[in-house]
Amino acid sequence: MDKTSYDVVVAGAGMSGSLAAAMAAKGGAKVLLLDRNEKREVGKKTNWGWVCGDAVASAHLDFINSMTGITFDFPELDHKVDGVVAISPDLKSRFRFDGQGYLLNRPIFEAKLLELAIKNGVDYLQKFEVEAPIIENNFVAGITGKDEKAQHAEIRAKVVIDALGIATTLRRKLPENPYVDRVVDIDDVESTGRFLYEAEMDHEDLNYYDTKNALIHLNQELAPGGYGWVFPKKGRKVNIGLGIQKRSLDIRNEKLGRKDNLHSLMEAYAKMLPVFKSLTPVEEGPNGSKGYWSVAVRHQLESLVFNGYMGAGDSMAMPNPISAGGIGPALVAGILAGRDAAEAVSNGDVSMAGLWKYNLDFNDSYGKKTAGLEVFRIYLQSLNNEVINYGMKNFLSSNEAISISYGNTPELSLAAKFKMVLKGATNIGAFTNLVYAVNEMKKLNSIYDKYPKDPSTFKAWKGLVAEEITEVKERFKPNPI
Ligand SMILES: Cc1cc2nc3c(=O)[nH]c(=O)nc-3n(C[C@H](O)[C@H](O)[C@H](O)COP(=O)(O)OP(=O)(O)OC[C@H]3O[C@@H](n4cnc5c(N)ncnc54)[C@H](O)[C@@H]3O)c2cc1C
């Protein structure tokens, strides 16, 4: 094989890409991993840096360890936390999610994933700008782009794995097809900002800063359609961020007569955190201190494969629809995509049917809960602060909320709850809506339990998913204030 033809080309050396390449090479394939970044800046998402909240649950790291043997420690695991705590707008209710986890030093973590790929025999091509897939006979047969001298280049592959993140230039340029969507609805995307600071403390208040927990502030005025976060890092370093839905922000601005944007909301959020005397921007290696980027918070694309093509991570809208946590699914997907790509190459069938196993594997390992979680996100975005305060206090126990965050659907012991709700008559509608949302989650979970075993029944199945999500979106409109 020459340098312009591979079994597997992995485009994008972020969280999902490096692992996909490592696993494909481990499976015996000849693999090229390429990225616009120089090797020393591997995984950098944009010119802003490795923009991320950096939080990941231990369970995901355990999964990588079990599949690759790689172990992690300080410095890539920058700081350990007991979990993620979601706090109501009035600060009176708290739900703890996700179990033990870590705040990563992303630049170091991603360098370690690349090291694993190279150790497994992967070629790494830096400073390569991916522009489009090569399409031949309705198959993806490679990629085109610009090499480090800005010269047009074509690289051929039996399978292309798209790990380019949310702004992928590959998925968007696939041929029109009923399997892999080329466009993601803007209402399903959170615009996010992330600031890294060194904090000087004024006083302790676990509602605003907790070295043992990653805090999430639900507040529709502060972060319309999303949430704010304060994640502790090593020493007094802190990762502060905010995610918003554009539509919710517009509605909130109009109702309040304001002209806020993500940047002004971020600045206001950092200033309102009373526990800090001062916040000084810091850089994490070459990671910039302030940055903005986007996260899709819908169910992952229904099919992750096309002829000669697979996708993993943000390119396939994999982040958790409620928490926007995308590191875990990107790591899981990278591992499964790489392994299944190598298997398809060795079986001599890289058609959509030959690659379909990856759809099933990802659905089993992670994907089948995300459509349900999207329903819950849409429901949450329809609630104002008053209802969120009331609901977190009265509607759900902590265990029920945790169960929902894992994509399960608790029995809500309706009779008992209705008695409670009747005390606050104005919230009966919101509670009825919660019951409806949980039922829709159940319906979607059962649709995903019957994920098509091969492409032949996929279109009808995808129609069922679309029908449910459309119904939920019709019922719940963003209503932040
Ligand atoms: C502000 C913010 C906070 C977040 N917080 C968290 C959190 O706390 N926990 C969590 O789990 N998730 C979080 N996420 C989501 C998480 O960061 C992503 O889900 C994760 O990075 C996805 O990894 P990926 O490999 O799919 O894509 P990416 O990390 O985006 O990697 C894509 C790679 O492709 C390269 N690339 C892109 N386009 C091209 C091109 N045309 N040519 C060549 N190379 C290209 C990029 O340089 C990059 O290396 C957050 C996201 C944001 C924006």
mmCIF file of N, CA and C in Angstrom, residues 8-129:
data_model
loop_
_atom_site.group_PDB
_atom_site.id
_atom_site.type_symbol
_atom_site.label_atom_id
_atom_site.label_comp_id
_atom_site.label_asym_id
_atom_site.label_seq_id
_atom_site.Cartn_x
_atom_site.Cartn_y
_atom_site.Cartn_z
ATOM 1 N N VAL A 8 -8.321 1.864 6.342
ATOM 2 C CA VAL A 8 -9.190 2.754 7.108
ATOM 3 C C VAL A 8 -8.516 4.118 7.234
ATOM 4 N N VAL A 9 -9.236 5.178 6.867
ATOM 5 C CA VAL A 9 -8.782 6.537 7.162
ATOM 6 C C VAL A 9 -9.693 7.096 8.241
ATOM 7 N N VAL A 10 -9.083 7.551 9.331
ATOM 8 C CA VAL A 10 -9.864 8.195 10.389
ATOM 9 C C VAL A 10 -9.617 9.694 10.282
ATOM 10 N N ALA A 11 -10.688 10.449 10.047
ATOM 11 C CA ALA A 11 -10.573 11.907 9.913
ATOM 12 C C ALA A 11 -10.916 12.547 11.242
ATOM 13 N N GLY A 12 -9.926 13.226 11.849
ATOM 14 C CA GLY A 12 -10.134 13.876 13.149
ATOM 15 C C GLY A 12 -9.500 13.067 14.262
ATOM 16 N N ALA A 13 -8.505 13.680 14.921
ATOM 17 C CA ALA A 13 -7.797 12.950 16.000
ATOM 18 C C ALA A 13 -8.187 13.510 17.356
ATOM 19 N N GLY A 14 -9.510 13.605 17.599
ATOM 20 C CA GLY A 14 -10.000 14.017 18.914
ATOM 21 C C GLY A 14 -10.256 12.791 19.774
ATOM 22 N N MET A 15 -11.194 12.934 20.690
ATOM 23 C CA MET A 15 -11.506 11.849 21.634
ATOM 24 C C MET A 15 -11.886 10.566 20.906
ATOM 25 N N SER A 16 -12.751 10.687 19.904
ATOM 26 C CA SER A 16 -13.224 9.470 19.238
ATOM 27 C C SER A 16 -12.224 8.984 18.192
ATOM 28 N N GLY A 17 -11.579 9.921 17.472
ATOM 29 C CA GLY A 17 -10.749 9.541 16.335
ATOM 30 C C GLY A 17 -9.517 8.731 16.707
ATOM 31 N N SER A 18 -8.796 9.180 17.735
ATOM 32 C CA SER A 18 -7.557 8.463 18.084
ATOM 33 C C SER A 18 -7.860 7.041 18.515
ATOM 34 N N LEU A 19 -8.954 6.876 19.272
ATOM 35 C CA LEU A 19 -9.297 5.521 19.718
ATOM 36 C C LEU A 19 -9.785 4.658 18.558
ATOM 37 N N ALA A 20 -10.543 5.267 17.642
ATOM 38 C CA ALA A 20 -11.008 4.504 16.475
ATOM 39 C C ALA A 20 -9.808 3.995 15.691
ATOM 40 N N ALA A 21 -8.823 4.882 15.503
ATOM 41 C CA ALA A 21 -7.627 4.489 14.744
ATOM 42 C C ALA A 21 -6.871 3.392 15.489
ATOM 43 N N ALA A 22 -6.719 3.575 16.818
ATOM 44 C CA ALA A 22 -5.979 2.576 17.614
ATOM 45 C C ALA A 22 -6.632 1.199 17.492
ATOM 46 N N MET A 23 -7.962 1.164 17.572
ATOM 47 C CA MET A 23 -8.662 -0.128 17.554
ATOM 48 C C MET A 23 -8.668 -0.750 16.166
ATOM 49 N N ALA A 24 -8.778 0.094 15.123
ATOM 50 C CA ALA A 24 -8.766 -0.457 13.758
ATOM 51 C C ALA A 24 -7.398 -1.086 13.482
ATOM 52 N N ALA A 25 -6.335 -0.410 13.943
ATOM 53 C CA ALA A 25 -4.987 -0.962 13.724
ATOM 54 C C ALA A 25 -4.803 -2.244 14.541
ATOM 55 N N LYS A 26 -5.323 -2.226 15.754
ATOM 56 C CA LYS A 26 -5.233 -3.432 16.595
ATOM 57 C C LYS A 26 -5.935 -4.613 15.906
ATOM 58 N N GLY A 27 -7.005 -4.288 15.154
ATOM 59 C CA GLY A 27 -7.753 -5.333 14.440
ATOM 60 C C GLY A 27 -7.087 -5.760 13.141
ATOM 61 N N GLY A 28 -5.905 -5.205 12.836
ATOM 62 C CA GLY A 28 -5.147 -5.673 11.680
ATOM 63 C C GLY A 28 -5.246 -4.791 10.448
ATOM 64 N N ALA A 29 -5.977 -3.673 10.556
ATOM 65 C CA ALA A 29 -6.118 -2.816 9.364
ATOM 66 C C ALA A 29 -4.933 -1.862 9.235
ATOM 67 N N LYS A 30 -4.680 -1.446 7.994
ATOM 68 C CA LYS A 30 -3.672 -0.409 7.724
ATOM 69 C C LYS A 30 -4.399 0.930 7.856
ATOM 70 N N VAL A 31 -3.957 1.738 8.822
ATOM 71 C CA VAL A 31 -4.777 2.889 9.224
ATOM 72 C C VAL A 31 -4.016 4.203 9.121
ATOM 73 N N LEU A 32 -4.697 5.222 8.588
ATOM 74 C CA LEU A 32 -4.179 6.589 8.622
ATOM 75 C C LEU A 32 -5.126 7.432 9.475
ATOM 76 N N LEU A 33 -4.537 8.178 10.424
ATOM 77 C CA LEU A 33 -5.299 9.130 11.242
ATOM 78 C C LEU A 33 -4.819 10.515 10.841
ATOM 79 N N LEU A 34 -5.747 11.386 10.484
ATOM 80 C CA LEU A 34 -5.284 12.718 10.083
ATOM 81 C C LEU A 34 -6.099 13.807 10.746
ATOM 82 N N ASP A 35 -5.467 14.957 10.868
ATOM 83 C CA ASP A 35 -6.097 16.068 11.568
ATOM 84 C C ASP A 35 -5.423 17.356 11.117
ATOM 85 N N ARG A 36 -6.141 18.470 11.273
ATOM 86 C CA ARG A 36 -5.542 19.766 10.922
ATOM 87 C C ARG A 36 -4.502 20.187 11.967
ATOM 88 N N ASN A 37 -4.571 19.584 13.152
ATOM 89 C CA ASN A 37 -3.650 19.979 14.224
ATOM 90 C C ASN A 37 -2.270 19.372 14.058
ATOM 91 N N GLU A 38 -1.278 20.152 14.506
ATOM 92 C CA GLU A 38 0.053 19.559 14.653
ATOM 93 C C GLU A 38 -0.018 18.528 15.761
ATOM 94 N N LYS A 39 0.941 17.602 15.730
ATOM 95 C CA LYS A 39 0.932 16.518 16.717
ATOM 96 C C LYS A 39 0.948 17.071 18.144
ATOM 97 N N ARG A 40 1.717 18.148 18.380
ATOM 98 C CA ARG A 40 1.837 18.643 19.760
ATOM 99 C C ARG A 40 0.537 19.292 20.248
ATOM 100 N N GLU A 41 -0.402 19.539 19.320
ATOM 101 C CA GLU A 41 -1.679 20.125 19.736
ATOM 102 C C GLU A 41 -2.835 19.173 19.401
ATOM 103 N N VAL A 42 -2.561 17.888 19.483
ATOM 104 C CA VAL A 42 -3.576 16.920 19.044
ATOM 105 C C VAL A 42 -4.853 17.067 19.886
ATOM 106 N N GLY A 43 -5.977 16.984 19.195
ATOM 107 C CA GLY A 43 -7.277 17.045 19.880
ATOM 108 C C GLY A 43 -7.811 18.447 20.051
ATOM 109 N N LYS A 44 -7.018 19.467 19.707
ATOM 110 C CA LYS A 44 -7.513 20.848 19.848
ATOM 111 C C LYS A 44 -8.702 21.020 18.911
ATOM 112 N N LYS A 45 -9.815 21.492 19.490
ATOM 113 C CA LYS A 45 -11.043 21.503 18.685
ATOM 114 C C LYS A 45 -11.096 22.643 17.685
ATOM 115 N N THR A 46 -10.652 23.810 18.138
ATOM 116 C CA THR A 46 -10.739 25.007 17.307
ATOM 117 C C THR A 46 -9.573 25.906 17.719
ATOM 118 N N ASN A 47 -9.487 27.091 17.104
ATOM 119 C CA ASN A 47 -8.442 28.035 17.514
ATOM 120 C C ASN A 47 -8.599 28.457 18.965
ATOM 121 N N TRP A 48 -9.794 28.289 19.529
ATOM 122 C CA TRP A 48 -10.026 28.633 20.934
ATOM 123 C C TRP A 48 -9.321 27.659 21.879
ATOM 124 N N GLY A 49 -8.965 26.499 21.413
ATOM 125 C CA GLY A 49 -8.345 25.502 22.290
ATOM 126 C C GLY A 49 -9.177 24.234 22.363
ATOM 127 N N TRP A 50 -9.040 23.513 23.475
ATOM 128 C CA TRP A 50 -9.736 22.239 23.680
ATOM 129 C C TRP A 50 -11.050 22.537 24.425
ATOM 130 N N VAL A 51 -11.852 23.423 23.890
ATOM 131 C CA VAL A 51 -12.995 23.979 24.636
ATOM 132 C C VAL A 51 -13.943 22.887 25.143
ATOM 133 N N CYS A 52 -13.995 22.736 26.464
ATOM 134 C CA CYS A 52 -14.779 21.643 27.033
ATOM 135 C C CYS A 52 -14.927 21.872 28.535
ATOM 136 N N GLY A 53 -15.969 21.265 29.133
ATOM 137 C CA GLY A 53 -16.094 21.273 30.590
ATOM 138 C C GLY A 53 -15.117 20.294 31.219
ATOM 139 N N ASP A 54 -14.619 19.325 30.428
ATOM 140 C CA ASP A 54 -13.564 18.380 30.830
ATOM 141 C C ASP A 54 -14.024 17.275 31.783
ATOM 142 N N ALA A 55 -15.337 17.194 32.065
ATOM 143 C CA ALA A 55 -15.796 16.205 33.047
ATOM 144 C C ALA A 55 -16.127 14.877 32.367
ATOM 145 N N VAL A 56 -15.653 13.792 32.962
ATOM 146 C CA VAL A 56 -15.990 12.467 32.418
ATOM 147 C C VAL A 56 -16.175 11.476 33.563
ATOM 148 N N ALA A 57 -17.175 10.598 33.412
ATOM 149 C CA ALA A 57 -17.448 9.600 34.458
ATOM 150 C C ALA A 57 -16.399 8.492 34.395
ATOM 151 N N SER A 58 -16.035 7.982 35.579
ATOM 152 C CA SER A 58 -15.023 6.905 35.643
ATOM 153 C C SER A 58 -15.424 5.695 34.809
ATOM 154 N N ALA A 59 -16.753 5.443 34.741
ATOM 155 C CA ALA A 59 -17.219 4.243 34.042
ATOM 156 C C ALA A 59 -16.713 4.232 32.588
ATOM 157 N N HIS A 60 -16.654 5.408 31.964
ATOM 158 C CA HIS A 60 -16.194 5.457 30.570
ATOM 159 C C HIS A 60 -14.701 5.133 30.473
ATOM 160 N N LEU A 61 -13.943 5.622 31.458
ATOM 161 C CA LEU A 61 -12.495 5.330 31.439
ATOM 162 C C LEU A 61 -12.264 3.838 31.684
ATOM 163 N N ASP A 62 -13.110 3.250 32.533
ATOM 164 C CA ASP A 62 -12.996 1.803 32.794
ATOM 165 C C ASP A 62 -13.253 1.021 31.504
ATOM 166 N N PHE A 63 -14.230 1.518 30.715
ATOM 167 C CA PHE A 63 -14.541 0.837 29.452
ATOM 168 C C PHE A 63 -13.325 0.867 28.516
ATOM 169 N N ILE A 64 -12.681 2.034 28.412
ATOM 170 C CA ILE A 64 -11.495 2.107 27.531
ATOM 171 C C ILE A 64 -10.430 1.161 28.038
ATOM 172 N N ASN A 65 -10.255 1.157 29.337
ATOM 173 C CA ASN A 65 -9.223 0.292 29.912
ATOM 174 C C ASN A 65 -9.501 -1.174 29.565
ATOM 175 N N SER A 66 -10.782 -1.567 29.694
ATOM 176 C CA SER A 66 -11.095 -2.981 29.437
ATOM 177 C C SER A 66 -10.887 -3.341 27.965
ATOM 178 N N MET A 67 -11.046 -2.366 27.067
ATOM 179 C CA MET A 67 -10.937 -2.666 25.636
ATOM 180 C C MET A 67 -9.515 -2.497 25.090
ATOM 181 N N THR A 68 -8.719 -1.630 25.743
ATOM 182 C CA THR A 68 -7.395 -1.338 25.156
ATOM 183 C C THR A 68 -6.239 -1.634 26.100
ATOM 184 N N GLY A 69 -6.538 -1.759 27.390
ATOM 185 C CA GLY A 69 -5.465 -1.973 28.371
ATOM 186 C C GLY A 69 -4.845 -0.676 28.860
ATOM 187 N N ILE A 70 -5.199 0.460 28.251
ATOM 188 C CA ILE A 70 -4.585 1.731 28.645
ATOM 189 C C ILE A 70 -5.106 2.159 30.028
ATOM 190 N N THR A 71 -4.205 2.715 30.849
ATOM 191 C CA THR A 71 -4.639 3.225 32.163
ATOM 192 C C THR A 71 -4.363 4.724 32.228
ATOM 193 N N PHE A 72 -5.101 5.392 33.083
ATOM 194 C CA PHE A 72 -4.948 6.849 33.214
ATOM 195 C C PHE A 72 -4.657 7.222 34.652
ATOM 196 N N ASP A 73 -3.959 8.335 34.802
ATOM 197 C CA ASP A 73 -3.576 8.819 36.129
ATOM 198 C C ASP A 73 -3.316 10.322 36.018
ATOM 199 N N PHE A 74 -2.875 10.943 37.120
ATOM 200 C CA PHE A 74 -2.436 12.327 37.025
ATOM 201 C C PHE A 74 -1.227 12.353 36.077
ATOM 202 N N PRO A 75 -0.969 13.300 35.208
ATOM 203 C CA PRO A 75 -1.657 14.592 35.097
ATOM 204 C C PRO A 75 -2.872 14.617 34.178
ATOM 205 N N GLU A 76 -3.077 13.536 33.341
ATOM 206 C CA GLU A 76 -4.222 13.654 32.415
ATOM 207 C C GLU A 76 -5.556 13.644 33.182
ATOM 208 N N LEU A 77 -5.589 12.919 34.343
ATOM 209 C CA LEU A 77 -6.769 13.020 35.219
ATOM 210 C C LEU A 77 -6.441 14.120 36.215
ATOM 211 N N ASP A 78 -6.911 15.308 35.925
ATOM 212 C CA ASP A 78 -6.459 16.499 36.659
ATOM 213 C C ASP A 78 -7.044 16.549 38.070
ATOM 214 N N HIS A 79 -8.319 16.120 38.214
ATOM 215 C CA HIS A 79 -8.981 16.297 39.506
ATOM 216 C C HIS A 79 -10.137 15.306 39.612
ATOM 217 N N LYS A 80 -10.271 14.685 40.803
ATOM 218 C CA LYS A 80 -11.327 13.674 40.983
ATOM 219 C C LYS A 80 -12.557 14.299 41.648
ATOM 220 N N VAL A 81 -13.746 13.902 41.207
ATOM 221 C CA VAL A 81 -14.977 14.371 41.865
ATOM 222 C C VAL A 81 -15.889 13.182 42.181
ATOM 223 N N ASP A 82 -16.787 13.407 43.152
ATOM 224 C CA ASP A 82 -17.722 12.333 43.540
ATOM 225 C C ASP A 82 -18.883 12.221 42.553
ATOM 226 N N GLY A 83 -19.157 13.305 41.834
ATOM 227 C CA GLY A 83 -20.265 13.256 40.878
ATOM 228 C C GLY A 83 -20.583 14.635 40.354
ATOM 229 N N VAL A 84 -21.697 14.690 39.615
ATOM 230 C CA VAL A 84 -22.184 15.965 39.076
ATOM 231 C C VAL A 84 -23.453 16.305 39.852
ATOM 232 N N VAL A 85 -23.536 17.527 40.369
ATOM 233 C CA VAL A 85 -24.718 17.913 41.153
ATOM 234 C C VAL A 85 -25.477 19.003 40.397
ATOM 235 N N ALA A 86 -26.753 18.707 40.085
ATOM 236 C CA ALA A 86 -27.605 19.724 39.438
ATOM 237 C C ALA A 86 -28.362 20.467 40.524
ATOM 238 N N ILE A 87 -28.318 21.809 40.459
ATOM 239 C CA ILE A 87 -28.916 22.642 41.505
ATOM 240 C C ILE A 87 -30.045 23.482 40.908
ATOM 241 N N SER A 88 -31.171 23.560 41.642
ATOM 242 C CA SER A 88 -32.337 24.301 41.134
ATOM 243 C C SER A 88 -32.059 25.812 41.139
ATOM 244 N N PRO A 89 -32.841 26.583 40.367
ATOM 245 C CA PRO A 89 -32.597 28.031 40.294
ATOM 246 C C PRO A 89 -32.614 28.710 41.671
ATOM 247 N N ASP A 90 -33.496 28.259 42.575
ATOM 248 C CA ASP A 90 -33.545 28.889 43.909
ATOM 249 C C ASP A 90 -32.530 28.283 44.871
ATOM 250 N N LEU A 91 -31.679 27.392 44.360
ATOM 251 C CA LEU A 91 -30.589 26.736 45.127
ATOM 252 C C LEU A 91 -31.107 25.832 46.244
ATOM 253 N N LYS A 92 -32.414 25.526 46.241
ATOM 254 C CA LYS A 92 -32.962 24.745 47.365
ATOM 255 C C LYS A 92 -32.976 23.240 47.109
ATOM 256 N N SER A 93 -32.856 22.806 45.859
ATOM 257 C CA SER A 93 -32.871 21.364 45.563
ATOM 258 C C SER A 93 -31.612 20.968 44.810
ATOM 259 N N ARG A 94 -31.121 19.772 45.092
ATOM 260 C CA ARG A 94 -29.896 19.269 44.446
ATOM 261 C C ARG A 94 -30.086 17.807 44.055
ATOM 262 N N PHE A 95 -29.739 17.466 42.856
ATOM 263 C CA PHE A 95 -29.725 16.056 42.441
ATOM 264 C C PHE A 95 -28.305 15.702 42.048
ATOM 265 N N ARG A 96 -27.781 14.583 42.564
ATOM 266 C CA ARG A 96 -26.429 14.163 42.184
ATOM 267 C C ARG A 96 -26.493 13.102 41.085
ATOM 268 N N PHE A 97 -25.760 13.310 39.976
ATOM 269 C CA PHE A 97 -25.762 12.365 38.847
ATOM 270 C C PHE A 97 -24.390 11.762 38.616
ATOM 271 N N ASP A 98 -24.372 10.743 37.797
ATOM 272 C CA ASP A 98 -23.175 10.273 37.084
ATOM 273 C C ASP A 98 -22.120 9.551 37.905
ATOM 274 N N GLY A 99 -22.178 9.590 39.223
ATOM 275 C CA GLY A 99 -21.182 8.864 40.018
ATOM 276 C C GLY A 99 -19.801 9.483 39.883
ATOM 277 N N GLN A 100 -18.836 8.767 40.455
ATOM 278 C CA GLN A 100 -17.474 9.315 40.496
ATOM 279 C C GLN A 100 -16.924 9.614 39.093
ATOM 280 N N GLY A 101 -16.119 10.637 39.026
ATOM 281 C CA GLY A 101 -15.534 10.957 37.731
ATOM 282 C C GLY A 101 -14.329 11.865 37.878
ATOM 283 N N TYR A 102 -13.900 12.384 36.744
ATOM 284 C CA TYR A 102 -12.681 13.208 36.732
ATOM 285 C C TYR A 102 -12.865 14.447 35.881
ATOM 286 N N LEU A 103 -12.124 15.472 36.233
ATOM 287 C CA LEU A 103 -11.925 16.611 35.348
ATOM 288 C C LEU A 103 -10.606 16.352 34.654
ATOM 289 N N LEU A 104 -10.647 16.325 33.336
ATOM 290 C CA LEU A 104 -9.449 15.967 32.571
ATOM 291 C C LEU A 104 -8.560 17.174 32.317
ATOM 292 N N ASN A 105 -7.285 16.917 32.163
ATOM 293 C CA ASN A 105 -6.432 17.865 31.459
ATOM 294 C C ASN A 105 -6.483 17.378 30.017
ATOM 295 N N ARG A 106 -7.344 18.000 29.213
ATOM 296 C CA ARG A 106 -7.631 17.449 27.874
ATOM 297 C C ARG A 106 -6.423 17.384 26.968
ATOM 298 N N PRO A 107 -5.580 18.433 26.920
ATOM 299 C CA PRO A 107 -4.427 18.322 26.007
ATOM 300 C C PRO A 107 -3.572 17.087 26.322
ATOM 301 N N ILE A 108 -3.346 16.817 27.603
ATOM 302 C CA ILE A 108 -2.489 15.668 27.957
ATOM 303 C C ILE A 108 -3.232 14.351 27.704
ATOM 304 N N PHE A 109 -4.525 14.325 28.048
ATOM 305 C CA PHE A 109 -5.329 13.116 27.843
ATOM 306 C C PHE A 109 -5.334 12.719 26.364
ATOM 307 N N GLU A 110 -5.551 13.716 25.503
ATOM 308 C CA GLU A 110 -5.660 13.401 24.065
ATOM 309 C C GLU A 110 -4.307 12.986 23.477
ATOM 310 N N ALA A 111 -3.231 13.589 24.019
ATOM 311 C CA ALA A 111 -1.890 13.183 23.554
ATOM 312 C C ALA A 111 -1.675 11.702 23.878
ATOM 313 N N LYS A 112 -2.217 11.273 25.014
ATOM 314 C CA LYS A 112 -2.049 9.874 25.416
ATOM 315 C C LYS A 112 -2.839 8.924 24.488
ATOM 316 N N LEU A 113 -4.005 9.375 24.057
ATOM 317 C CA LEU A 113 -4.781 8.542 23.120
ATOM 318 C C LEU A 113 -4.049 8.421 21.775
ATOM 319 N N LEU A 114 -3.450 9.526 21.341
ATOM 320 C CA LEU A 114 -2.699 9.476 20.077
ATOM 321 C C LEU A 114 -1.489 8.537 20.204
ATOM 322 N N GLU A 115 -0.834 8.632 21.354
ATOM 323 C CA GLU A 115 0.327 7.757 21.604
ATOM 324 C C GLU A 115 -0.075 6.281 21.459
ATOM 325 N N LEU A 116 -1.257 5.934 21.986
ATOM 326 C CA LEU A 116 -1.748 4.557 21.878
ATOM 327 C C LEU A 116 -1.944 4.186 20.410
ATOM 328 N N ALA A 117 -2.545 5.113 19.648
ATOM 329 C CA ALA A 117 -2.796 4.833 18.223
ATOM 330 C C ALA A 117 -1.471 4.568 17.505
ATOM 331 N N ILE A 118 -0.496 5.442 17.749
ATOM 332 C CA ILE A 118 0.792 5.297 17.044
ATOM 333 C C ILE A 118 1.479 3.999 17.471
ATOM 334 N N LYS A 119 1.375 3.694 18.758
ATOM 335 C CA LYS A 119 1.969 2.434 19.252
ATOM 336 C C LYS A 119 1.344 1.219 18.549
ATOM 337 N N ASN A 120 0.062 1.344 18.218
ATOM 338 C CA ASN A 120 -0.621 0.231 17.534
ATOM 339 C C ASN A 120 -0.317 0.188 16.035
ATOM 340 N N GLY A 121 0.492 1.143 15.549
ATOM 341 C CA GLY A 121 0.896 1.088 14.136
ATOM 342 C C GLY A 121 0.185 2.064 13.215
ATOM 343 N N VAL A 122 -0.550 3.016 13.781
ATOM 344 C CA VAL A 122 -1.292 3.983 12.963
ATOM 345 C C VAL A 122 -0.334 5.049 12.410
ATOM 346 N N ASP A 123 -0.506 5.446 11.137
ATOM 347 C CA ASP A 123 0.213 6.609 10.596
ATOM 348 C C ASP A 123 -0.560 7.864 10.983
ATOM 349 N N TYR A 124 0.129 8.884 11.480
ATOM 350 C CA TYR A 124 -0.544 10.146 11.815
ATOM 351 C C TYR A 124 -0.104 11.230 10.847
ATOM 352 N N LEU A 125 -1.081 11.845 10.194
ATOM 353 C CA LEU A 125 -0.778 12.924 9.258
ATOM 354 C C LEU A 125 -1.299 14.225 9.850
ATOM 355 N N GLN A 126 -0.369 15.151 10.158
ATOM 356 C CA GLN A 126 -0.773 16.408 10.782
ATOM 357 C C GLN A 126 -0.990 17.500 9.735
ATOM 358 N N LYS A 127 -1.581 18.581 10.170
ATOM 359 C CA LYS A 127 -1.816 19.764 9.326
ATOM 360 C C LYS A 127 -2.526 19.408 8.021
ATOM 361 N N PHE A 128 -3.462 18.498 8.107
ATOM 362 C CA PHE A 128 -4.245 18.121 6.922
ATOM 363 C C PHE A 128 -5.672 18.605 7.119
ATOM 364 N N GLU A 129 -6.132 19.447 6.190
ATOM 365 C CA GLU A 129 -7.496 20.011 6.271
ATOM 366 C C GLU A 129 -8.432 19.159 5.421
#
